[in-house]
Short mmCIF file of C-alpha atoms in Angstrom, two decimals:
data_model
loop_
_atom_site.label_atom_id
_atom_site.label_comp_id
_atom_site.label_asym_id
_atom_site.label_seq_id
_atom_site.Cartn_x
_atom_site.Cartn_y
_atom_site.Cartn_z
CA UNK A 24 -7.49 11.70 6.56
CA UNK A 25 -4.54 10.14 4.77
CA UNK A 26 -3.58 11.32 1.32
CA UNK A 27 -0.73 11.07 -1.16
CA UNK A 28 0.27 13.73 -3.67
CA UNK A 29 2.42 12.53 -6.52
CA UNK A 30 4.24 14.37 -9.26
CA UNK A 31 2.10 14.62 -12.34
CA UNK A 32 3.26 13.03 -15.54
CA UNK A 33 3.82 11.99 -18.08
CA UNK A 34 7.56 11.94 -17.80
CA UNK A 35 9.69 11.18 -20.84
CA UNK A 36 13.40 10.50 -20.52
CA UNK A 37 16.28 9.23 -22.55
CA UNK A 38 18.05 6.02 -21.60
CA UNK A 39 20.65 6.45 -18.84
CA UNK A 40 19.01 9.68 -17.59
CA UNK A 41 18.33 10.36 -13.94
CA UNK A 42 14.72 9.83 -12.78
CA UNK A 43 13.01 11.51 -9.85
CA UNK A 44 9.30 11.21 -9.05
CA UNK A 45 8.16 13.37 -6.15
CA UNK A 46 5.77 12.07 -3.56
CA UNK A 47 4.48 13.84 -0.46
CA UNK A 48 1.94 12.58 2.01
CA UNK A 49 -0.45 13.60 4.77
CA UNK A 50 -1.09 11.07 7.47
CA UNK A 51 -1.82 10.60 11.13
CA UNK A 52 0.42 8.32 13.08
CA UNK A 53 3.37 6.55 11.51
CA UNK A 54 2.38 4.98 8.21
CA UNK A 55 4.48 2.71 6.03
CA UNK A 56 5.30 4.12 2.60
CA UNK A 57 5.42 2.24 -0.69
CA UNK A 58 6.26 2.57 -4.35
CA UNK A 59 4.43 0.25 -6.69
CA UNK A 60 5.05 -0.15 -10.41
CA UNK A 61 2.58 -1.14 -13.11
CA UNK A 62 3.86 -2.37 -16.48
CA UNK A 63 1.52 -2.23 -19.48
CA UNK A 64 -1.32 -4.72 -19.22
CA UNK A 65 -0.36 -5.95 -15.77
CA UNK A 66 -1.27 -5.47 -12.14
CA UNK A 67 0.78 -3.54 -9.60
CA UNK A 68 4.06 -4.88 -8.30
CA UNK A 69 5.70 -3.77 -5.11
CA UNK A 70 8.87 -1.91 -6.01
CA UNK A 71 10.08 -0.88 -2.55
CA UNK A 72 8.84 0.13 0.88
CA UNK A 73 9.94 1.87 4.06
CA UNK A 74 8.31 1.40 7.43
CA UNK A 75 9.78 4.19 9.55
CA UNK A 76 11.41 7.58 9.38
CA UNK A 77 14.88 7.70 7.71
CA UNK A 78 14.45 4.21 6.31
CA UNK A 79 15.65 3.81 2.73
CA UNK A 80 13.87 1.33 0.48
CA UNK A 81 15.74 0.09 -2.57
CA UNK A 82 15.20 -2.39 -5.39
CA UNK A 83 16.30 -2.75 -9.03
CA UNK A 84 18.37 0.44 -8.82
CA UNK A 85 15.46 2.48 -7.46
CA UNK A 86 15.67 4.17 -4.06
CA UNK A 87 13.37 6.22 -1.81
CA UNK A 88 13.94 7.58 1.69
CA UNK A 89 11.20 8.09 4.24
CA UNK A 90 11.51 11.76 5.26
CA UNK A 91 9.22 12.52 8.14
CA UNK A 92 10.34 16.15 8.45
CA UNK A 93 9.28 16.93 4.88
CA UNK A 94 6.59 14.21 4.69
CA UNK A 95 8.12 12.95 1.49
CA UNK A 96 9.11 9.67 -0.15
CA UNK A 97 10.64 10.64 -3.50
CA UNK A 98 11.59 7.87 -5.92
CA UNK A 99 14.95 8.06 -7.70
CA UNK A 100 16.96 6.01 -10.14
CA UNK A 101 20.35 7.05 -11.39
CA UNK A 102 20.28 5.55 -14.88
CA UNK A 103 16.96 4.47 -16.38
CA UNK A 104 16.48 1.83 -19.07
CA UNK A 105 13.75 1.39 -21.64
CA UNK A 106 12.44 -1.50 -19.52
CA UNK A 107 11.67 1.02 -16.72
CA UNK A 108 8.85 2.46 -18.81
CA UNK A 109 5.77 2.02 -16.62
CA UNK A 110 3.35 3.75 -14.30
CA UNK A 111 4.66 4.36 -10.78
CA UNK A 112 2.40 4.76 -7.73
CA UNK A 113 3.28 6.14 -4.35
CA UNK A 114 1.19 4.79 -1.46
CA UNK A 115 0.88 4.84 2.28
CA UNK A 116 -0.71 2.46 4.72
CA UNK A 117 -3.19 3.31 7.41
CA UNK A 118 -3.83 1.55 10.68
CA UNK A 119 -6.69 -0.43 9.16
CA UNK A 120 -4.42 -2.07 6.55
CA UNK A 121 -5.80 -0.01 3.70
CA UNK A 122 -3.54 1.73 1.23
CA UNK A 123 -3.95 5.32 -0.01
CA UNK A 124 -2.50 5.73 -3.53
CA UNK A 125 -1.23 8.69 -5.43
CA UNK A 126 -2.60 9.33 -8.91
CA UNK A 127 0.30 7.56 -10.63
CA UNK A 128 3.09 8.89 -12.84
CA UNK A 129 3.60 7.53 -16.33
CA UNK A 130 7.29 7.21 -17.22
CA UNK A 131 8.46 6.62 -20.77
CA UNK A 132 12.15 5.93 -21.46
CA UNK A 133 13.35 6.35 -25.02
CA UNK A 134 16.32 4.48 -26.45
CA UNK B 27 6.72 -14.25 -5.38
CA UNK B 28 3.05 -13.55 -4.64
CA UNK B 29 0.49 -15.92 -6.12
CA UNK B 30 -2.75 -14.17 -6.76
CA UNK B 31 -4.91 -14.93 -9.77
CA UNK B 32 -7.67 -13.18 -11.55
CA UNK B 33 -9.99 -14.51 -14.25
CA UNK B 34 -10.91 -13.62 -16.84
CA UNK B 35 -8.11 -11.25 -17.86
CA UNK B 36 -10.36 -9.61 -20.46
CA UNK B 37 -14.11 -9.60 -20.73
CA UNK B 38 -16.39 -7.90 -23.26
CA UNK B 39 -20.06 -8.19 -22.43
CA UNK B 40 -23.39 -6.62 -23.29
CA UNK B 41 -25.44 -4.35 -21.10
CA UNK B 42 -27.66 -6.04 -18.54
CA UNK B 43 -25.59 -9.20 -18.23
CA UNK B 44 -24.60 -10.59 -14.84
CA UNK B 45 -20.87 -11.09 -14.42
CA UNK B 46 -18.54 -12.46 -11.78
CA UNK B 47 -14.88 -11.57 -11.66
CA UNK B 48 -12.81 -14.22 -9.91
CA UNK B 49 -9.88 -13.62 -7.57
CA UNK B 50 -7.94 -16.33 -5.76
CA UNK B 51 -4.75 -16.33 -3.74
CA UNK B 52 -2.65 -19.23 -2.54
CA UNK B 53 -0.72 -17.41 0.14
CA UNK B 54 -3.21 -17.90 2.97
CA UNK B 55 -3.63 -14.11 3.34
CA UNK B 56 -6.51 -13.08 5.55
CA UNK B 57 -7.13 -9.69 3.95
CA UNK B 58 -8.30 -9.13 0.39
CA UNK B 59 -9.18 -6.06 -1.62
CA UNK B 60 -10.84 -4.97 -4.88
CA UNK B 61 -9.76 -1.80 -6.68
CA UNK B 62 -11.21 -0.10 -9.71
CA UNK B 63 -8.67 1.59 -11.92
CA UNK B 64 -9.96 4.28 -14.27
CA UNK B 65 -8.39 5.30 -17.62
CA UNK B 66 -6.37 7.97 -15.82
CA UNK B 67 -4.79 5.11 -13.88
CA UNK B 68 -5.96 6.29 -10.46
CA UNK B 69 -6.88 3.43 -8.11
CA UNK B 70 -10.05 3.40 -6.04
CA UNK B 71 -10.79 0.89 -3.32
CA UNK B 72 -14.31 -0.51 -3.83
CA UNK B 73 -14.41 -3.52 -1.46
CA UNK B 74 -12.29 -5.21 1.15
CA UNK B 75 -12.39 -8.18 3.49
CA UNK B 76 -10.44 -8.95 6.64
CA UNK B 77 -11.42 -12.59 6.76
CA UNK B 78 -14.03 -15.21 5.98
CA UNK B 79 -17.60 -13.84 6.14
CA UNK B 80 -16.28 -10.30 6.50
CA UNK B 81 -16.80 -7.78 3.71
CA UNK B 82 -16.85 -3.96 3.71
CA UNK B 83 -17.41 -1.28 1.10
CA UNK B 84 -14.45 0.83 0.16
CA UNK B 85 -13.95 4.51 -0.47
CA UNK B 86 -15.56 4.57 -3.92
CA UNK B 87 -19.20 3.64 -4.11
CA UNK B 88 -19.76 0.67 -6.41
CA UNK B 89 -22.80 -1.25 -7.61
CA UNK B 90 -20.83 -4.47 -7.37
CA UNK B 91 -21.00 -6.94 -4.53
CA UNK B 92 -18.46 -9.32 -3.07
CA UNK B 93 -18.40 -12.45 -0.94
CA UNK B 94 -15.78 -14.20 1.16
CA UNK B 95 -16.82 -17.76 1.88
CA UNK B 96 -13.31 -19.17 1.69
CA UNK B 97 -10.06 -17.56 2.74
CA UNK B 98 -8.48 -17.89 -0.70
CA UNK B 99 -11.41 -16.72 -2.79
CA UNK B 100 -12.91 -13.20 -3.15
CA UNK B 101 -15.22 -12.92 -6.17
CA UNK B 102 -16.81 -9.70 -7.33
CA UNK B 103 -20.25 -9.70 -8.95
CA UNK B 104 -22.15 -7.21 -11.04
CA UNK B 105 -25.85 -8.15 -11.27
CA UNK B 106 -26.53 -6.02 -14.33
CA UNK B 107 -23.53 -4.64 -16.19
CA UNK B 108 -23.67 -1.12 -17.69
CA UNK B 109 -21.22 0.80 -19.89
CA UNK B 110 -20.30 2.91 -16.85
CA UNK B 111 -18.79 -0.27 -15.32
CA UNK B 112 -16.19 -0.42 -18.05
CA UNK B 113 -12.86 -0.32 -16.22
CA UNK B 114 -9.91 -2.36 -14.99
CA UNK B 115 -10.52 -4.27 -11.78
CA UNK B 116 -7.56 -5.23 -9.60
CA UNK B 117 -7.61 -7.69 -6.73
CA UNK B 118 -5.04 -7.67 -3.95
CA UNK B 119 -4.28 -9.49 -0.72
CA UNK B 120 -2.20 -9.03 2.40
CA UNK B 121 -1.30 -10.76 5.57
CA UNK B 122 -0.05 -9.43 8.92
CA UNK B 123 2.03 -6.72 7.26
CA UNK B 124 0.58 -3.82 5.33
CA UNK B 125 2.13 -4.83 2.00
CA UNK B 126 -0.53 -5.69 -0.54
CA UNK B 127 0.12 -8.09 -3.42
CA UNK B 128 -1.82 -7.57 -6.62
CA UNK B 129 -3.24 -9.83 -9.25
CA UNK B 130 -2.87 -9.12 -13.00
CA UNK B 131 -6.26 -7.47 -13.26
CA UNK B 132 -9.44 -7.94 -15.29
CA UNK B 133 -10.18 -5.47 -18.04
CA UNK B 134 -13.98 -5.24 -18.37
CA UNK B 135 -15.73 -3.64 -21.34
CA UNK B 136 -19.50 -3.31 -21.26
CA UNK B 137 -21.10 -2.53 -24.62
#
């Protein structure tokens, strides 16, 4: 079956530091890959997505590239801000429109 | 911007009470989902629907039930709440693509 393995947190960074959250997946077929973000007290928001191999999703300074050869979709941001403090979820879609989520990574950015 | 609403946002209730968590979306999406999010933040799919009069149980067994009488409405009901039901419940919807849009969540506490 489909599964997502996500880097365990929590991750604590200083402002302007480089952020990487690792995500690898197991899937049949050609799933779409997603990063969702959850701010305190809120639901999940779509951060970025990629639908096929070598696609790069990007939004708000975050980027992730769909790597089929390494079955990975690592999230990166070059310079984080305090406002990026949140929980980040990697996810993949299956043919039946369901999403499989990773366990989530809590990121805290200190001023 | 996705328009998906959940009420109430917070609910504290005694054991044995019947509760209904409301979820509505104004996007005309045919697919809707309920997730349970535990304190460790991991998301578990408990119910989903691909259209009116269609409901299915998700990957995590739940004592809750759902109905889908109207496209825009997907309420979740617990006939007799217990402390083990204490959790955050997230509703989501999607259309032809596999991107799911989430509501703000309902945080349920059963005393």
